[in-house]
Tab-separated table of C-alpha atoms in Angstrom:
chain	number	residue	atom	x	y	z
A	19	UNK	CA	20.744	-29.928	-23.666
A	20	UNK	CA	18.981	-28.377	-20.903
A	21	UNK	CA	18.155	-24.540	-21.736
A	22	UNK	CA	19.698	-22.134	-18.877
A	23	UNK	CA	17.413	-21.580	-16.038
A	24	UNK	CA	19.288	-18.007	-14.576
A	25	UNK	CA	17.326	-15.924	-16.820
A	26	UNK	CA	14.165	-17.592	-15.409
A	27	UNK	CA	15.400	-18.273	-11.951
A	28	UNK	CA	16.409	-14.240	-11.682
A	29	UNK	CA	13.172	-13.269	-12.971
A	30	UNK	CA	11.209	-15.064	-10.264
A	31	UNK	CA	13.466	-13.777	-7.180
A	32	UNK	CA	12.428	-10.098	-8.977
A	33	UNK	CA	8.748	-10.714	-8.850
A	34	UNK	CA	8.921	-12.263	-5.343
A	35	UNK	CA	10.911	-9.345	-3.636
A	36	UNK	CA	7.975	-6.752	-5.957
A	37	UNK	CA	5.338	-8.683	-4.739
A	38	UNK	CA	5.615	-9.869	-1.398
A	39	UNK	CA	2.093	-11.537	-1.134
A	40	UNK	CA	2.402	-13.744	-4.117
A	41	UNK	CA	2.558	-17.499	-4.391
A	42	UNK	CA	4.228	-19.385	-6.835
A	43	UNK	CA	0.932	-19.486	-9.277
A	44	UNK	CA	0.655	-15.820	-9.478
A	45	UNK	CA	3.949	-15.578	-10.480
A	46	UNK	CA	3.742	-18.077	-13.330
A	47	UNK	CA	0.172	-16.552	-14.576
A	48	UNK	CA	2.868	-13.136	-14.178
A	49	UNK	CA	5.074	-15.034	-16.455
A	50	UNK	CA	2.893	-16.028	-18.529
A	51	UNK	CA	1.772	-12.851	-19.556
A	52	UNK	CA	5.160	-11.016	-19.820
A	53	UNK	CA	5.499	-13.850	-22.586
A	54	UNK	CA	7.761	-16.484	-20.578
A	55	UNK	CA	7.232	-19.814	-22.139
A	56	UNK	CA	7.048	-22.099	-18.740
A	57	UNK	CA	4.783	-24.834	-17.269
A	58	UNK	CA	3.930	-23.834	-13.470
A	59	UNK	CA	5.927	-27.176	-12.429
A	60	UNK	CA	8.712	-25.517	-13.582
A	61	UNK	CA	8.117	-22.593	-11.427
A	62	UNK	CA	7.173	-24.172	-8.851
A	63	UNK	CA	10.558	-25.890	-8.576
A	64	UNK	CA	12.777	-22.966	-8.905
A	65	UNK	CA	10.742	-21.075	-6.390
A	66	UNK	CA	11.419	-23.497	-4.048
A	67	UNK	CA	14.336	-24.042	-4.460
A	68	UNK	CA	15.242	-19.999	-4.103
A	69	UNK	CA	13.316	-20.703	-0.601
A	70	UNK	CA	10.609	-18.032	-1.673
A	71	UNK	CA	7.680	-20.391	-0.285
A	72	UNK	CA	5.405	-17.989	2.049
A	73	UNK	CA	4.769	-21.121	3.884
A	74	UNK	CA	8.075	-23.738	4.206
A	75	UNK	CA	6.337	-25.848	7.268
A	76	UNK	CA	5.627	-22.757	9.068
A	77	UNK	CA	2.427	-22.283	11.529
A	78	UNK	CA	0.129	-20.626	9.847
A	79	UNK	CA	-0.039	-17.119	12.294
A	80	UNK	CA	3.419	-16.809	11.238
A	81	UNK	CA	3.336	-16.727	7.395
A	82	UNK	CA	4.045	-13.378	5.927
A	83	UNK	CA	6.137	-11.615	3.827
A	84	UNK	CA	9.257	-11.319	6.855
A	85	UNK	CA	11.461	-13.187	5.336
A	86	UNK	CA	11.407	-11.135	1.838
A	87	UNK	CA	13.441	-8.166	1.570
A	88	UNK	CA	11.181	-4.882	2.579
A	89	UNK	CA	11.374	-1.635	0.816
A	90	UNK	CA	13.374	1.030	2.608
A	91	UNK	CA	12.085	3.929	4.069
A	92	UNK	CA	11.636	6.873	1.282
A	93	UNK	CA	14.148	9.503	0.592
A	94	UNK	CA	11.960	11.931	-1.384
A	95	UNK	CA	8.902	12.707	-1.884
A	96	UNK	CA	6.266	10.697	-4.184
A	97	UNK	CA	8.770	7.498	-3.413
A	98	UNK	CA	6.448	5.749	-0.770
A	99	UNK	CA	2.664	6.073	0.201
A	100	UNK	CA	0.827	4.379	3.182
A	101	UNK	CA	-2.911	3.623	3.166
A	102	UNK	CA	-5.254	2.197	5.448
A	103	UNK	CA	-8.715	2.429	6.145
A	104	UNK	CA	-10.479	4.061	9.487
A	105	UNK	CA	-14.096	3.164	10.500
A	106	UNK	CA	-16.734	5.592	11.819
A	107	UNK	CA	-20.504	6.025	11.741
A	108	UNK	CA	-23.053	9.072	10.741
A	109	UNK	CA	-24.924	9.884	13.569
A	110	UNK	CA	-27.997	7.535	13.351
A	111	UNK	CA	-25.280	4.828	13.299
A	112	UNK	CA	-25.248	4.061	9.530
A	113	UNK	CA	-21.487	2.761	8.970
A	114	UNK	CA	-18.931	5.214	7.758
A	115	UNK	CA	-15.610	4.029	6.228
A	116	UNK	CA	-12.827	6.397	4.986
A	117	UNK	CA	-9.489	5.428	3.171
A	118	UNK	CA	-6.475	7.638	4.498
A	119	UNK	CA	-3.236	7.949	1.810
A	120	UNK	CA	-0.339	9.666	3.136
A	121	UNK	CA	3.227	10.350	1.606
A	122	UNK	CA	5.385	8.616	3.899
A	123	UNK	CA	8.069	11.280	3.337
A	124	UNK	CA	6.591	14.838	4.066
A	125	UNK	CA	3.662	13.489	5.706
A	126	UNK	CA	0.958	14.947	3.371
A	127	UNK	CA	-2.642	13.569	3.682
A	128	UNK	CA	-3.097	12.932	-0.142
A	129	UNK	CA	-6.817	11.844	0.121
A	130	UNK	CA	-9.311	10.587	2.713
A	131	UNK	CA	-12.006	9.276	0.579
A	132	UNK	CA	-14.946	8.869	2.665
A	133	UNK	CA	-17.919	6.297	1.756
A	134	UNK	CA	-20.199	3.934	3.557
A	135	UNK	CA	-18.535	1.150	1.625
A	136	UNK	CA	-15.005	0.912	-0.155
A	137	UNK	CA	-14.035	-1.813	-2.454
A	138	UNK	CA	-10.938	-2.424	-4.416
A	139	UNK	CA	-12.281	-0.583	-7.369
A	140	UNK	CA	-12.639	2.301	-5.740
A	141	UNK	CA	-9.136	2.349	-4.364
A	142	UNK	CA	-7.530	1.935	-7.617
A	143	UNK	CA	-9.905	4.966	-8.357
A	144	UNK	CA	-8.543	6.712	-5.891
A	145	UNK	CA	-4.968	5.718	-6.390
A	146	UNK	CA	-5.071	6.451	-9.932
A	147	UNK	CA	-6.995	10.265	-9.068
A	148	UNK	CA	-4.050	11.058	-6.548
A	149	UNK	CA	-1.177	9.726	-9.568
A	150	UNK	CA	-2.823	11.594	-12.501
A	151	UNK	CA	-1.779	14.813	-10.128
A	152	UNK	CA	1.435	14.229	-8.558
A	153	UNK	CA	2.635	10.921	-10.617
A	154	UNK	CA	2.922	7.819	-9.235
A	155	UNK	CA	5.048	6.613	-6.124
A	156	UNK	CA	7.679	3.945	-6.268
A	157	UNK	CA	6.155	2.111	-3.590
A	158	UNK	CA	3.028	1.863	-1.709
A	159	UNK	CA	2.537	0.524	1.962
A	160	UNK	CA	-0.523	-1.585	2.896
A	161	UNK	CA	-2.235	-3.932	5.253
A	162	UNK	CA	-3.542	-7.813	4.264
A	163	UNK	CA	-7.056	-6.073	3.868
A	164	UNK	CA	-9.287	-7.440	1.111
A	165	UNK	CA	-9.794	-4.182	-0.799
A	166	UNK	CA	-5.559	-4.358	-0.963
A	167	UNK	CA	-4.844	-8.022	-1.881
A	168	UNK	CA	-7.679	-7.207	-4.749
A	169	UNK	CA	-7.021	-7.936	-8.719
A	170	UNK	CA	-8.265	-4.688	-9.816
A	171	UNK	CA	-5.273	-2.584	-7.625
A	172	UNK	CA	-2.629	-5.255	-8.319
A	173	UNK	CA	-3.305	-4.879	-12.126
A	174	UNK	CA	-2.924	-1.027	-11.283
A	175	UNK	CA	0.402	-1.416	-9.284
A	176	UNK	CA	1.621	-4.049	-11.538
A	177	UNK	CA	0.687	-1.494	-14.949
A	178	UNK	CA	1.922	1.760	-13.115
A	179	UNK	CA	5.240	0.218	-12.009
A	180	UNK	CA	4.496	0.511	-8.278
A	181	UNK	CA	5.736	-2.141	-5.701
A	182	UNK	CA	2.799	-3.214	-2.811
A	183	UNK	CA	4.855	-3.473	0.125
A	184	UNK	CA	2.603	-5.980	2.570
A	185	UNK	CA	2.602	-5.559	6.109
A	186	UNK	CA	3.679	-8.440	8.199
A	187	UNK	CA	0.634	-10.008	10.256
A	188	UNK	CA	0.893	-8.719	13.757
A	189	UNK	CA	3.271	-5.964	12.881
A	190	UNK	CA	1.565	-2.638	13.110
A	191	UNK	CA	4.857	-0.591	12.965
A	192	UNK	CA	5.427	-2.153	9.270
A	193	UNK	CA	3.077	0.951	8.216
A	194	UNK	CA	3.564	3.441	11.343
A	195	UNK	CA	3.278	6.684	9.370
A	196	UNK	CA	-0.660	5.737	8.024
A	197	UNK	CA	-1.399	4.225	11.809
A	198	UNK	CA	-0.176	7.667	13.418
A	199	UNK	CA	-1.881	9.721	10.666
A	200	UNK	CA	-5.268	7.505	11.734
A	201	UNK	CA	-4.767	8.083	14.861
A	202	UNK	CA	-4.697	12.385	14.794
A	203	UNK	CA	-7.647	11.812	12.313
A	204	UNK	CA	-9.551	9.990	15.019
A	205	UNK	CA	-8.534	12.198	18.097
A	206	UNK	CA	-9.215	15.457	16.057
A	207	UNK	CA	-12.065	14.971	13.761
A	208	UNK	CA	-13.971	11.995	13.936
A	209	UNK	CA	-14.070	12.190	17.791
A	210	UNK	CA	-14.996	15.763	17.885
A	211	UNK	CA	-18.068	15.630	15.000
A	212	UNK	CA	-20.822	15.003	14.723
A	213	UNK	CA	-21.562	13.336	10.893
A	214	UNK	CA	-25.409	14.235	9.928
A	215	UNK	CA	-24.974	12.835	6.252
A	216	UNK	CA	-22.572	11.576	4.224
A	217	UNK	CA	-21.805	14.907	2.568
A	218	UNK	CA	-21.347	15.908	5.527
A	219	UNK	CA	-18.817	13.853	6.880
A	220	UNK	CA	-17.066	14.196	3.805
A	221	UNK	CA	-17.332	18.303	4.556
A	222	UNK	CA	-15.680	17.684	7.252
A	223	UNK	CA	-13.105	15.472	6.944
A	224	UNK	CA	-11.701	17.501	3.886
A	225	UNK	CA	-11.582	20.703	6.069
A	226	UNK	CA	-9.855	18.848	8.513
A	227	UNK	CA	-7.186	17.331	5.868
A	228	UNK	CA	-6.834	21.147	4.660
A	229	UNK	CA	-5.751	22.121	8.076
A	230	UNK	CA	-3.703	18.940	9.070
A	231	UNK	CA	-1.190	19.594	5.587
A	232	UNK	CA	-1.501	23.482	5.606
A	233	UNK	CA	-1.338	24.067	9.182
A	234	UNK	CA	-0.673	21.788	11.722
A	235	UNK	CA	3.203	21.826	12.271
A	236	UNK	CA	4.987	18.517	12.978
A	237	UNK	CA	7.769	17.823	15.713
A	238	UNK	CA	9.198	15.344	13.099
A	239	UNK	CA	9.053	17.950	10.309
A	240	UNK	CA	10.906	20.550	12.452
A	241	UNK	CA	7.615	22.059	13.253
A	242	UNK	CA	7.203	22.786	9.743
A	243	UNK	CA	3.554	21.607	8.404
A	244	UNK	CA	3.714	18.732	5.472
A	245	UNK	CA	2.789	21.605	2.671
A	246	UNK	CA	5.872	23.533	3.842
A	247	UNK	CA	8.094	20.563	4.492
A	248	UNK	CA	6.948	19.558	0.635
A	249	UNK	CA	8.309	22.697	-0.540
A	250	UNK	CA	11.425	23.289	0.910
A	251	UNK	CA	12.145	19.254	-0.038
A	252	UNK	CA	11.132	20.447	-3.941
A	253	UNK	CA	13.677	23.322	-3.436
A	254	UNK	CA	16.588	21.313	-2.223
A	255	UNK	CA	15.747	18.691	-5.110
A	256	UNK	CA	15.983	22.051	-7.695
A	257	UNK	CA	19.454	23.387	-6.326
């Protein structure tokens, strides 16, 4: 008698929807660990047959995560982050990289880390800094970039409960909030500064983050700035 595949079948859709950038593979080595006693054929199979393939025949600018269910849009704060990363240079034109995190919710610029290089190490580093302080979100926004589709921060998500949510290729507006934050960070610091080290770009920048969350009202806040916005949302949540 054949043993009954829902249990199996049900886990699989769950780690597809969580982890939009996954194969079929990944999700067996998944099951594997959580202790699921399953040859990949097997997976393979039922993952097809659930239509969960990233590929099914199509050209290749067109595979993605679209046809997965995407998170919705956060509802508090701490529920969704965005990150991306923004490119500059230090005034003798050594390279200058900088990884923006914002809470998609109240619109607070949780870090810029600034470096001449960033791998994925050093955003799980910075993911788990920013966590350790306010907790960790529900569900984080990001791009196809290498330092994102990286082991080291899908063990992280994976161990700290938090969902990846994958842009589609070609689809900017998947993470608007980070892209507008980038752009303000552009057109109001990196634009207007010099950088004469890397200490002091970092300088900078963080004076510039100070101002953007504690003073730099928002039309889509109601012209409150993300600080205040974060407060009155943490009094509403306490009434």
């Amino acid at each position: 008698m054949k043993p009954d595949q829902a249990p199996l079948r049900l886990r699989i859709y769950d780690l597809a929807q969580t982890r939009m950038r996954h194969g079929y593979y990944r999700i067996y080595i998944m099951l594997r660990r959580e202790g699921w006693l399953v040859n990949h054929k097997r997976v393979y199979r039922l993952y097809r047959q659930d239509g969960l393939s990233l590929r099914l025949k199509k050209p290749r600018r067109n595979v993605s995560a679209a046809d997965r269910v995407r998170q919705p849009a956060a509802a508090a704060p701490n529920e969704m982050w965005s990150m991306d990363f923004v490119s500059d240079a230090l005034f003798d034109g050594r390279r200058l990289r900088a990884l923006t995190v914002v809470d998609t919710y109240t619109r607070e610029a949780l870090a810029i880390d600034v470096d001449q290089g960033i791998k994925g190490e050093q955003v799980v580093e910075a993911m788990a800094r920013i966590a350790g302080t306010r907790g960790s979100p529900k569900t984080i926004r990001v791009d196809n970039g290498p330092e994102f589709i990286s082991k080291a921060l899908d063990r992280w998500a994976y161990e700290s409960g938090v969902t990846l949510d994958f842009s589609r290729p070609g689809k900017p507006t998947d993470n608007a909030f980070v892209e507008s934050f980038n752009g303000h960070l552009r057109d109001e610091c990196l634009n207007a500064h010099w950088f004469l080290s890397l200490a002091d770009a970092r300088a900078k920048i963080e004076a510039w983050r100070s101002f953007y969350n504690e003073s730099r009202p928002h039309t889509s806040l109601g012209w409150l700035t993300p600080n205040e916005y974060a407060a009155a949302a943490a009094l509403r949540a306490a009434e």
